[in-house]
Coordinates of C-alpha atoms in Angstrom, one line a residue:
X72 CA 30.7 -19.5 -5.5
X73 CA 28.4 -20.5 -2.3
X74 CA 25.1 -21.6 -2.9
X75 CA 23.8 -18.5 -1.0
X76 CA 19.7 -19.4 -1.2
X77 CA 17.1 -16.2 -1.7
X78 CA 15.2 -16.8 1.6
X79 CA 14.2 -14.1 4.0
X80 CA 15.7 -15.7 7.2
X81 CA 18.8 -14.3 6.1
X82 CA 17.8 -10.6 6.3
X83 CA 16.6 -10.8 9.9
X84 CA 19.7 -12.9 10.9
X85 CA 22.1 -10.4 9.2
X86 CA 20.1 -7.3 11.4
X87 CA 20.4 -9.6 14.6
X88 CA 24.5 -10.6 14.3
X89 CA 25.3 -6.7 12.7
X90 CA 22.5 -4.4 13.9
X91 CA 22.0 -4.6 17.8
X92 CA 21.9 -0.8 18.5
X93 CA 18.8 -1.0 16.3
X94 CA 15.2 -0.9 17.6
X95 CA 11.7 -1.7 16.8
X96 CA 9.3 0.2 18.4
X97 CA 5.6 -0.6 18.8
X98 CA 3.3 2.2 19.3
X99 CA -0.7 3.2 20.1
X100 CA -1.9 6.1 20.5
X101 CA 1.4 8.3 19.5
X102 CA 3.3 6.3 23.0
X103 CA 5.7 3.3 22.3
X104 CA 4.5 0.5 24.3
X105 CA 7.2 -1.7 23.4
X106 CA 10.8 -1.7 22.4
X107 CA 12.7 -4.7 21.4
X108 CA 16.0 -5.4 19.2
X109 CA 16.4 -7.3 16.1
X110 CA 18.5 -10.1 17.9
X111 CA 15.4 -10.6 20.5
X112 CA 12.7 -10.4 17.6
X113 CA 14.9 -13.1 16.0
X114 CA 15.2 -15.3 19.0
X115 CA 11.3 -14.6 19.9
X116 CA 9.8 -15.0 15.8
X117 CA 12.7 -18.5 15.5
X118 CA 10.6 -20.0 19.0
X119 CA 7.3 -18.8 17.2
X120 CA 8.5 -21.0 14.5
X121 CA 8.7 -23.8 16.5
X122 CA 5.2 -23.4 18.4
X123 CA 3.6 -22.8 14.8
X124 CA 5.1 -26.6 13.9
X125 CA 4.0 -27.8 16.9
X126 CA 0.5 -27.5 16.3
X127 CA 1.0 -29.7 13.3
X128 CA 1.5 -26.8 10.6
X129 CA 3.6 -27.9 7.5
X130 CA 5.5 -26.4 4.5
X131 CA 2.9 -24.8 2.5
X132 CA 0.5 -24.3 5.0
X133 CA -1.0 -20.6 5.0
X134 CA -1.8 -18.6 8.1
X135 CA -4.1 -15.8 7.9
X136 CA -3.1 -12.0 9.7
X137 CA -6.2 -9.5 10.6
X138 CA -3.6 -7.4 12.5
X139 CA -2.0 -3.8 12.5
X140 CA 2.2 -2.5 12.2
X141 CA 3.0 -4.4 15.6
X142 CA 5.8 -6.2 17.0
X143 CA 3.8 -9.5 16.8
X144 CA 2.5 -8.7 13.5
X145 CA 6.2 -8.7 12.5
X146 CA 6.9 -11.5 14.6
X147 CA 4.4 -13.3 13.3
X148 CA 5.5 -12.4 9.4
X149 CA 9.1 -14.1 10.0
X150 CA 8.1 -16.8 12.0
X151 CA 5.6 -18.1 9.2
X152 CA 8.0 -17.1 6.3
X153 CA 11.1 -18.8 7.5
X154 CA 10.0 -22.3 8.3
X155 CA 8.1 -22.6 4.7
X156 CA 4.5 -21.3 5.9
X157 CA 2.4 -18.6 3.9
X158 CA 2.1 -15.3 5.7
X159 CA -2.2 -14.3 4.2
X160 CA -2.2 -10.8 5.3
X161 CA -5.7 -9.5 5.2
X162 CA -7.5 -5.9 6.0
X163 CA -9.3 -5.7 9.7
X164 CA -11.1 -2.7 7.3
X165 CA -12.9 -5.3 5.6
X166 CA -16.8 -7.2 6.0
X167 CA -16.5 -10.4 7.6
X168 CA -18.5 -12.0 4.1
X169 CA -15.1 -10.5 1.9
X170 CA -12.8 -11.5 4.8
X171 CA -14.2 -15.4 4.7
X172 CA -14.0 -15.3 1.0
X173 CA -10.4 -14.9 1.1
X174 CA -9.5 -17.3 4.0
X175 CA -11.6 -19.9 2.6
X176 CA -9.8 -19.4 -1.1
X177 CA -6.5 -19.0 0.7
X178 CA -7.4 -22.4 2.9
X179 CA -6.0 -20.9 6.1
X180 CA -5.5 -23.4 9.1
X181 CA -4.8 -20.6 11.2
X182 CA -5.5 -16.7 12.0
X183 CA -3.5 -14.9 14.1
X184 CA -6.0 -11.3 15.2
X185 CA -5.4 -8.5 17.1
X186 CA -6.5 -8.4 20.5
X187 CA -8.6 -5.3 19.4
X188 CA -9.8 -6.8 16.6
X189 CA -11.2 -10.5 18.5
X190 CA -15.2 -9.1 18.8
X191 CA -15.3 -9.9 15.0
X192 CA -14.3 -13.1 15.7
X193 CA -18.2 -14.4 16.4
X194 CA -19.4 -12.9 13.1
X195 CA -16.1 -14.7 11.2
X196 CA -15.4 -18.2 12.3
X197 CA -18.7 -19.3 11.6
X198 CA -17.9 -18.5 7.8
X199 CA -14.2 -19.8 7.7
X200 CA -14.5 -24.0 8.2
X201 CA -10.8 -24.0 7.0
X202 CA -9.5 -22.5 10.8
X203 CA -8.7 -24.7 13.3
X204 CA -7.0 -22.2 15.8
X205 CA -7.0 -18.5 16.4
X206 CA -3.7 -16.5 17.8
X207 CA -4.3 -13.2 19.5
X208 CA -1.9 -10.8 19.3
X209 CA -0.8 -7.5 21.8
X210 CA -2.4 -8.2 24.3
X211 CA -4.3 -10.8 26.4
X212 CA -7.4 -12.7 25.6
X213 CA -10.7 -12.0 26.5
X214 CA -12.1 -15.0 27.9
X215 CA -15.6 -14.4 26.8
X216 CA -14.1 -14.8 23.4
X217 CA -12.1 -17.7 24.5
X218 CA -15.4 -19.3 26.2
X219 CA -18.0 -18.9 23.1
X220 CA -15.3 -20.1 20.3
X221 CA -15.6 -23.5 19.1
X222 CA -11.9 -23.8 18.3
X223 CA -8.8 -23.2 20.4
X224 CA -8.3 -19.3 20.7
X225 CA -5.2 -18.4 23.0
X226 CA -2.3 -15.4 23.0
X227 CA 0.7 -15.6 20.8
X228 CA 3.2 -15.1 24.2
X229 CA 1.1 -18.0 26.2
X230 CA 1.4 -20.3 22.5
X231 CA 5.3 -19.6 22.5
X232 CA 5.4 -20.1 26.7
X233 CA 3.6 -23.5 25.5
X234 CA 5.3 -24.7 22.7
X235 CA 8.1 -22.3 21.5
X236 CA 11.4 -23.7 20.6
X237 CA 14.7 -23.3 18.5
X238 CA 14.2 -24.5 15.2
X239 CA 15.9 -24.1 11.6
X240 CA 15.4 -21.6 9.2
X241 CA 15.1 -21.6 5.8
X242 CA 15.2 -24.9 4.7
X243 CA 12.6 -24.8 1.2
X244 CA 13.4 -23.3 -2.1
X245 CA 13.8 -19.7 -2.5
X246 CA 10.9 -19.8 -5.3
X247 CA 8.5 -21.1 -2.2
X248 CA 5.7 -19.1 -1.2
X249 CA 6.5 -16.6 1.7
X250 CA 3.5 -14.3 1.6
X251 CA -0.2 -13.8 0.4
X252 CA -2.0 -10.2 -0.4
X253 CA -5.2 -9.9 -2.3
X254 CA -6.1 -6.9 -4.5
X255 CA -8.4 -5.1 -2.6
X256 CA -11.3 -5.8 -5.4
X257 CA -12.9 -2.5 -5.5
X258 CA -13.2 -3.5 -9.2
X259 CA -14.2 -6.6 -8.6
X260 CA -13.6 -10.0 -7.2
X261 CA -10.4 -10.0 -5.7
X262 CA -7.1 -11.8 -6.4
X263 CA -4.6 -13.3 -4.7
X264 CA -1.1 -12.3 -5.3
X265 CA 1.4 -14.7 -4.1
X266 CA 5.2 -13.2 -3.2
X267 CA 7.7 -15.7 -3.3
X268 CA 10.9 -15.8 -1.1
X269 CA 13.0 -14.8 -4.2
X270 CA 10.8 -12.3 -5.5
X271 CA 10.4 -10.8 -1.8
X272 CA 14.3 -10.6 -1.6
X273 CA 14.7 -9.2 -5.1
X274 CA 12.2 -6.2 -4.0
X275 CA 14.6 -5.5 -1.0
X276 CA 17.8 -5.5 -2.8
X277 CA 16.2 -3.1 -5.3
X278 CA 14.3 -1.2 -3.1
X279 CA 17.2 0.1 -1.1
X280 CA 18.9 1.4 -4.1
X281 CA 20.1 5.3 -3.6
X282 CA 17.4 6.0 -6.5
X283 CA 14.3 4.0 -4.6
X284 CA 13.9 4.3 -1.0
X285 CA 17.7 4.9 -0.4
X286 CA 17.7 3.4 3.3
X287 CA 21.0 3.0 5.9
X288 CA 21.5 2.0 9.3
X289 CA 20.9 5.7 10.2
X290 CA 17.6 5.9 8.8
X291 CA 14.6 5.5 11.2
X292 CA 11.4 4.8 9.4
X293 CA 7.9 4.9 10.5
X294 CA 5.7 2.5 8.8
X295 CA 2.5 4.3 8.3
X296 CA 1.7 2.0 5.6
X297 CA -0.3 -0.9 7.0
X298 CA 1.1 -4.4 7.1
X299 CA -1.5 -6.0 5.7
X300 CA -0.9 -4.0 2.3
X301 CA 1.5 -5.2 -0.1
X302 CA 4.1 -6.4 2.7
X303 CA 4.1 -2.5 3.7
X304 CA 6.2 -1.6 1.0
X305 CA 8.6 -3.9 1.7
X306 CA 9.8 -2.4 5.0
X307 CA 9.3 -5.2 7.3
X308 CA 12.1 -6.8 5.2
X309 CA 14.3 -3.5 3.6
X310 CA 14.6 -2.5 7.1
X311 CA 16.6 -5.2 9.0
X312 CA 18.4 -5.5 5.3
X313 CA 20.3 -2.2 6.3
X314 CA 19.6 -2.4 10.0
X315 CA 17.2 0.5 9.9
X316 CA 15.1 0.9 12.8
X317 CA 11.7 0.8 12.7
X318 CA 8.6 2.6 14.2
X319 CA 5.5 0.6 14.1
X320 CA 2.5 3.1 15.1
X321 CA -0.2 0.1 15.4
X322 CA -4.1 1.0 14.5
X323 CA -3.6 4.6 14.9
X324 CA -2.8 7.3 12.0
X325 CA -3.8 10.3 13.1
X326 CA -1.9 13.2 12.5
X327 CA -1.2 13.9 16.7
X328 CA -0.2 10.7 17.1
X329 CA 2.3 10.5 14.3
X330 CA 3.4 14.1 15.4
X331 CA 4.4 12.4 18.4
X332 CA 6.1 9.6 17.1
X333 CA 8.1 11.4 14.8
X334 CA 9.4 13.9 17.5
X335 CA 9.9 11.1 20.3
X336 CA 11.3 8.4 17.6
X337 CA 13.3 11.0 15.6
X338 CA 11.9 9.4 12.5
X339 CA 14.0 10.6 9.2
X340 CA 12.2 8.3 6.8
X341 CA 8.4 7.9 6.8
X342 CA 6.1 6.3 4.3
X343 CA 2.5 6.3 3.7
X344 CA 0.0 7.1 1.6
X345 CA -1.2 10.6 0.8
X346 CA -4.5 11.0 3.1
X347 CA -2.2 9.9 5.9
X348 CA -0.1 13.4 5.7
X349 CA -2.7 15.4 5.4
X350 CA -4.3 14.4 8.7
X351 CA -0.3 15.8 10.0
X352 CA 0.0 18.7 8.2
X353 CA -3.6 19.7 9.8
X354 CA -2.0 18.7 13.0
X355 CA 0.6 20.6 12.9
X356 CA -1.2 23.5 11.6
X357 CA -3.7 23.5 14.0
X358 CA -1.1 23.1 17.0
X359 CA 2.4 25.1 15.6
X360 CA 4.5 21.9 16.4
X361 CA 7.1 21.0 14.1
X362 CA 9.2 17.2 13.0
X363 CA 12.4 18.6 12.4
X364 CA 14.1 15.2 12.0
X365 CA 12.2 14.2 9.4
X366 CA 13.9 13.9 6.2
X367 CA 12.0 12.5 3.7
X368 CA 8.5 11.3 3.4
X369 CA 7.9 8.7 0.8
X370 CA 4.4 8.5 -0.4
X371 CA 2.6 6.4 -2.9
X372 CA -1.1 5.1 -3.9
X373 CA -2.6 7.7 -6.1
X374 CA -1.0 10.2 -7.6
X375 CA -0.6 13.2 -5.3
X376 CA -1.9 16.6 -6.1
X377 CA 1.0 19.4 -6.3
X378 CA -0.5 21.6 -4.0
X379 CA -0.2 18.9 -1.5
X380 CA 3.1 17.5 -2.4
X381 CA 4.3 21.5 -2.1
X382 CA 2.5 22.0 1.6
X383 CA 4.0 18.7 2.5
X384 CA 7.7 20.0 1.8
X385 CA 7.4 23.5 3.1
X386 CA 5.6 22.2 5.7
X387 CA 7.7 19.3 7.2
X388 CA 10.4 20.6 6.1
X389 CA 11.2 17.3 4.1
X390 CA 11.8 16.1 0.7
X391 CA 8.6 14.0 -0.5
X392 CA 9.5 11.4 -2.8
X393 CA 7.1 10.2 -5.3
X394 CA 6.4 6.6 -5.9
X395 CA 4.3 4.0 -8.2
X396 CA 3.5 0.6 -7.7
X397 CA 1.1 -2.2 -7.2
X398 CA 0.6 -5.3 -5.0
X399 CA 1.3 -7.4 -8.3
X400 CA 4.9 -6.0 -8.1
X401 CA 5.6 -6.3 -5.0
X402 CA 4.6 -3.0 -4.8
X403 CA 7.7 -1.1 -6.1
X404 CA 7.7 0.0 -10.0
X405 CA 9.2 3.5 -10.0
X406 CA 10.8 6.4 -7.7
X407 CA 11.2 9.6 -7.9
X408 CA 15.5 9.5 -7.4
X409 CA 16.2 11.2 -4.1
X410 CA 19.2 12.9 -5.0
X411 CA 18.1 14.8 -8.1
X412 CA 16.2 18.3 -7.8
X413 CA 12.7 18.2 -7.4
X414 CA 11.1 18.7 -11.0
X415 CA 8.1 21.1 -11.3
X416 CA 6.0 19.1 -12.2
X417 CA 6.4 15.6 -9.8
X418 CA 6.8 12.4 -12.0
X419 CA 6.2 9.0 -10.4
X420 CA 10.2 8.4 -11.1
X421 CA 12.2 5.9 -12.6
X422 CA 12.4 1.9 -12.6
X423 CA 15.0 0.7 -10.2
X424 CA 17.4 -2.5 -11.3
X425 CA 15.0 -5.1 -11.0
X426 CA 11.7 -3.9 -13.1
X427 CA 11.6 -3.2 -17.0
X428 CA 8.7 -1.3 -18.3
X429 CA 7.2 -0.6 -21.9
X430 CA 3.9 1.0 -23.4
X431 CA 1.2 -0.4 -25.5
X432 CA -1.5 -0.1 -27.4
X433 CA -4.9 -0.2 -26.6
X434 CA -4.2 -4.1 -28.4
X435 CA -1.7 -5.3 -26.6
X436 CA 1.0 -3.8 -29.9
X437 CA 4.5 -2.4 -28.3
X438 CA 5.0 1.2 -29.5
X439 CA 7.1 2.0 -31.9
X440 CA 8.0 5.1 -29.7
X441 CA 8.3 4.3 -26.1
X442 CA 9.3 8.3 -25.0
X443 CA 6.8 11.3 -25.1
X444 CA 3.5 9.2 -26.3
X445 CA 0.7 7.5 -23.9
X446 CA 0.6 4.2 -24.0
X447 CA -1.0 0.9 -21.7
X448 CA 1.7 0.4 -19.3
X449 CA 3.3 -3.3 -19.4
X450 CA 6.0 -4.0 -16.5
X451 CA 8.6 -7.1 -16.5
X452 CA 10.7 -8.0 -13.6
X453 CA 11.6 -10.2 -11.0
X454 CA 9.4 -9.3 -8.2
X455 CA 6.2 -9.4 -11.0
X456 CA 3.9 -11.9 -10.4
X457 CA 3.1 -14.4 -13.4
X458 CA -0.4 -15.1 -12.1
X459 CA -2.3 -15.1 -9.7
X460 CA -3.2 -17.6 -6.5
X461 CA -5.0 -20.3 -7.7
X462 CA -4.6 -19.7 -11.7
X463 CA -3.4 -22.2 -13.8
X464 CA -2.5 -19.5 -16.7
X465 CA -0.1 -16.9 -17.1
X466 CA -1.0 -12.9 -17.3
X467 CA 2.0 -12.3 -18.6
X468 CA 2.2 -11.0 -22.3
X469 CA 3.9 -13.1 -24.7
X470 CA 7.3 -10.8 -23.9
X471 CA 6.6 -11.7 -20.0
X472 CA 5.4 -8.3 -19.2
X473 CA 2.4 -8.2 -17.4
X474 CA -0.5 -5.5 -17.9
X475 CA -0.6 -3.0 -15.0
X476 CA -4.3 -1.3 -16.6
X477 CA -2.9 2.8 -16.7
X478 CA -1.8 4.7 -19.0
X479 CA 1.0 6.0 -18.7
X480 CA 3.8 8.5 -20.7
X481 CA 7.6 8.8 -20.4
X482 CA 9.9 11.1 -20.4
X483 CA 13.6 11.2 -22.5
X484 CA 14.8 11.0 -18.9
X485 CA 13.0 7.7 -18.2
X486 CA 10.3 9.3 -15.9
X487 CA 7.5 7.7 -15.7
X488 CA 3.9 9.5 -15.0
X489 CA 0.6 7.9 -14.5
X490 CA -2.0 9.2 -16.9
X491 CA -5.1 7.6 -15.3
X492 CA -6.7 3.9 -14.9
X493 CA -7.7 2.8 -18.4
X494 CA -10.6 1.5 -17.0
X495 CA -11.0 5.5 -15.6
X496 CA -11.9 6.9 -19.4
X497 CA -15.2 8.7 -19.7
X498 CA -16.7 8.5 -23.7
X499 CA -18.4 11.2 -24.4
X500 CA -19.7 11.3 -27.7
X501 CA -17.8 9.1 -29.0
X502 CA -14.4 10.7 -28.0
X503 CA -12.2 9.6 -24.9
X504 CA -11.7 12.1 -22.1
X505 CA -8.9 11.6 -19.5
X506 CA -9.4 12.0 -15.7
X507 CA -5.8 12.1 -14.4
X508 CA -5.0 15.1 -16.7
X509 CA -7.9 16.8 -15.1
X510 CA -7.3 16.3 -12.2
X511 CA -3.7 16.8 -12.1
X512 CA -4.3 20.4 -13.2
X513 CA -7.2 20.9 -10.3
X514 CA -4.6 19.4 -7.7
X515 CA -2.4 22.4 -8.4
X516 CA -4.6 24.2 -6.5
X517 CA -3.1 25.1 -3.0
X518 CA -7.2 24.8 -1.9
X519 CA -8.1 21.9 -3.0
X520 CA -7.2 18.5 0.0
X521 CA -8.0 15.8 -2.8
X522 CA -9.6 15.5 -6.3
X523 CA -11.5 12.9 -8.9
X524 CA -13.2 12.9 -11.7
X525 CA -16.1 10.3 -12.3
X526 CA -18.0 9.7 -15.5
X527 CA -22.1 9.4 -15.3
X528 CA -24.4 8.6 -17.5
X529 CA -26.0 11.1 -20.2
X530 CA -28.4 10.3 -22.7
X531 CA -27.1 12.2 -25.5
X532 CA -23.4 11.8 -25.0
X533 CA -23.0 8.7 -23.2
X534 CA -20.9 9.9 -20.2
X535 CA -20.1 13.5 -18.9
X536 CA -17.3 14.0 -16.1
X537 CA -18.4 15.1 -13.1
X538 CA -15.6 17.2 -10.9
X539 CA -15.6 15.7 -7.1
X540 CA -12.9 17.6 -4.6
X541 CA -12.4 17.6 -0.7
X542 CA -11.0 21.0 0.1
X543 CA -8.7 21.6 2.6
X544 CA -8.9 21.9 6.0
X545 CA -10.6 25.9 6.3
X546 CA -10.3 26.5 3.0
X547 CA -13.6 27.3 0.6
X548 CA -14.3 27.2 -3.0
X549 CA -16.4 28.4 -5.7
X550 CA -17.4 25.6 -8.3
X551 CA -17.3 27.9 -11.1
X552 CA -13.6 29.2 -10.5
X553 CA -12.4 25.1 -10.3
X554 CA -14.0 24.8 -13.7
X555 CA -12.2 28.0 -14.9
X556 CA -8.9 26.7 -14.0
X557 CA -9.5 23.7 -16.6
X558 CA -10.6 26.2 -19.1
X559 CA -7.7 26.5 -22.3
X560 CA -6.1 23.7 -20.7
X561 CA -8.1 20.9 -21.7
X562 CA -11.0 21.1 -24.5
X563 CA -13.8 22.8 -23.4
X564 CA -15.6 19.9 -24.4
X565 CA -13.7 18.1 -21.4
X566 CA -15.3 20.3 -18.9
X567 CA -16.8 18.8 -16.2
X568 CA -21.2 19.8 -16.0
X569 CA -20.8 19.4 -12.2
X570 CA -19.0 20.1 -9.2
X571 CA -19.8 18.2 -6.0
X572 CA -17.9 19.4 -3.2
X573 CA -17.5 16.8 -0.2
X574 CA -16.5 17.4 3.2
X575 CA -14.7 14.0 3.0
X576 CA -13.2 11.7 -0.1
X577 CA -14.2 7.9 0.4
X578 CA -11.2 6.4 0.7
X579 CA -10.5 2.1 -1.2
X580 CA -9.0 0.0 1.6
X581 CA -5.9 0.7 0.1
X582 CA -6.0 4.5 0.9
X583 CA -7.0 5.3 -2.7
X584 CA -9.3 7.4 -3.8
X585 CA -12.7 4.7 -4.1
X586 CA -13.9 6.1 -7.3
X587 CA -16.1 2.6 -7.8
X588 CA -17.7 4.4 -4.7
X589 CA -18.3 7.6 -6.0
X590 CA -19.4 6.4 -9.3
X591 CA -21.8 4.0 -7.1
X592 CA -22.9 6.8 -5.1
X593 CA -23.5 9.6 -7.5
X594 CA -25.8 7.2 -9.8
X595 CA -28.0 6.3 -6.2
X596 CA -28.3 10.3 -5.5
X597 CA -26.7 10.2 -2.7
X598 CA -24.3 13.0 -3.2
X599 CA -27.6 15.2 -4.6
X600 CA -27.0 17.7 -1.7
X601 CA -23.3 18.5 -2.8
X602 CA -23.5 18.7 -6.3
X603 CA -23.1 22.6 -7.9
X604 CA -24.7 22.4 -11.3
X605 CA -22.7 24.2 -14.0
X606 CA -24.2 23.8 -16.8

């Protein structure tokens, strides 16, 4: 057979030769601003190759993003991968101190920025000695910014104008680096996960599976899931695998500007995480307008309440599709299949080909019984990472599988649901009380937007949860009924003390719930003028 190397250059050729009715669209705002094809983002990211060598980059070499779902952001993420270079995405939403930490562990030679994005550029440099050039991207550059930096700082279209040319793709080992994403480090210091070429094209083979994200030339996706997370769920790359085309709705995620974009687009597929659909529903709500091409919206992060998954559907008029993952996998673990009949009770769905799970002990011991029990979730596969960026030691168990930190139970059918962070428990008295079961039952609740349950300190029992929700948009609630609705379903022991009703969840840079927040905040009192004390 034909040495056929794993390297991503092949997926973005195969779009450009098979896929030319296909389009990329960038958008702000709700309005596309730019529309190109996947055989002129071939020709334009293979000429940004050749500028990026130019300037003296080599295999290896990583170049750090602070950008948003653009065309030059996805430019930018073949031009790097395909000549050997390491695409470091990082999150605009971060302090310039955590930004510089990462760069300067990462050793970036280069950061490509948005042009919206430059201003921080005074606060940043002066932390990152590693950079020795700065690309803007979308739009020109202010010259203010280009006059007070000490290093070269131009456009991405003036460095191709400059230096761009044809040069070969894909000439490294398929185990090379292709990308870099650390953990967001709401639990501490972050981490560097490294995706490999291989392990990025084993994600996209199995994610497109009719039982994970199912995709086809057909399908056109809107990527509300930012670019600088995880590879966005793999789109960037599952896309052009099937010739998909693809919305890219820049900076802006509010619900009238998706609206619009779904309508104008006529999205079928769209993927994001749960707070981002809840800002459309009250959209649409609040206006009457309707997204009748949408087909399916594919969320994932933290679990989603019922109530929400149930307004989504009747709502949009789509199938959600439940999904679980982290960046250490690439991020796809499990999916809810798209084909079967929506369960009750939403699971996070099954493993596709590709990733292996089992359940533990609180030791590290495989279970005897791997169906109907909670167990610490191990997963095995080859889009897993082995360790992380800079480590000289595995994380893997001495089975390869590598400790995701929930719990988690499955069902005879394979179904996989999340049961909570381990690091979540509350101990209280001694015993070990579970969040996610908590607040899966609350989430039920067609009032109730979002929901967590924190653990504070007591000085009898230890810990005692405290119930935190974000009601939905007009809605109200009494604290005492939420409480009610737990009562005979968990042990009354379990029962939250306290309510504390927010008008807004604090949200991880991930999207996620930040319960290190809450926890953070409740302890410093500054949530005193919410809290509805029960007991």
């Amino acid at each position: 057979m034909q040495n056929h190397s794993l390297t991503l250059d092949k997926f973005i050729d195969h779009a450009a030769k098979w896929h030319g009715g296909s389009t990329i669209a960038t958008a702000s705002r709700g309005t596309v601003l730019r529309r190109t094809g996947y055989a002129d983002l071939r020709d334009r990211s293979n000429r940004l190759s050749g500028a990026l060598l130019a300037l003296g980059l080599r295999t290896g070499d990583r170049v750090g993003t602070l950008a948003w779902n653009t065309q030059h952001h996805l430019e930018l993420y073949y031009a790097t991968m395909n000549v050997g270079l390491v695409c470091h995405t990082l999150n605009p939403r971060l302090t310039p101190e955590h930004l510089s930490a990462m760069i300067n562990e990462a050793a970036n030679r280069v950061l490509a920025i948005a042009a919206s994005l430059a201003p921080m550029l005074a606060d940043l440099l002066p932390l990152c000695p590693s950079i020795e050039r700065v690309i803007v991207l979308d739009d020109e550059v202010d010259p203010a910014i280009v006059a007070s930096a000490a290093i070269p700082v131009e456009a991405l279209d003036t460095l191709v104008e400059a230096h761009g040319s044809v040069v070969e793709w894909g000439r490294f080992d398929e185990t090379s680096p292709a990308g870099l994403c650390f953990t967001s480090g709401t639990t501490g210091k972050p981490k560097g996960v490294v995706f490999t070429h291989r392990s990025n094209y084993h994600h996209t083979l199995m994610s497109i599976q009719p039982d994970a994200y199912c995709l086809s030339a057909r399908d056109v996706i809107l990527v509300a899931i930012p670019m600088f997370h995880a590879n966005a769920w793999g789109f960037p790359f599952s896309a052009p695998a099937v010739g998909a085309s693809l919305v890219l709705p820049g900076r802006e995620l509010d619900g009238a500007s998706l609206a619009a974009l779904i309508r104008s687009e006529k999205v079928t597929i769209a993927g994001g995480v749960q707070t981002v659909w809840i800002g459309l529903l009250d959209h649409l709500d609040a206006t009457g307008e309707d997204v009748p091409s949408l087909e399916r919206v594919i969320i994932g992060g933290s679990k989603c309440p019922e109530a929400l998954i149930r307004r989504m559907e009747e709502r949009l008029g789509a199938r959600v599709q439940t999904t679980w993952g982290m960046t250490e996998m690439s991020p796809l673990g499990t999916a809810d299949p798209v084909h079967s009949p929506p369960a009750a009770e939403r699971s996070s769905g099954r493993p596709p080909f590709g990733v292996d799970l089992k359940l533990t002990d609180a030791d590290g011991v495989t279970l005897t019984r791997q169906r109907g029990v909670i167990g610490h979730l191990k997963v095995k596969g080859a889009s897993v990472i082995d360790r992380y960026f800079g480590a000289s030691e595995s994380v893997l168990d001495a089975e390869g599988y590598f400790d995701t930190g929930d719990l988690a139970t499955i069902d005879e059918s394979g179904a996989l649901t999340i049961c909570g962070r381990s690091k979540d428990l509350i101990k209280s008295g001694g015993e070990w009380i579970n969040p996610a079961e908590m607040e899966a039952i609350i989430g039920r609740d067609p009032r109730v937007g979002q929901v967590a349950v924190i653990g504070r300190p007591h000085p009898k029992w230890g810990e005692r949860p405290v119930l935190v929700v974000e009601l939905s948009q007009g809605e109200s609630g009494d604290a005492r009924a939420l409480i009610e609705a737990l009562r005979g379903r968990v042990a009354d022991w379990w029962l939250p003390d306290e309510v504390v009703q927010l008008p807004r969840m604090p949200l991880a840079a991930t999207g996620k719930i930040d319960k290190v927040r809450l926890r953070a905040d409740y302890a410093q009192g500054k949530l005193d003028r919410y809290v509805s004390t029960l007991r």
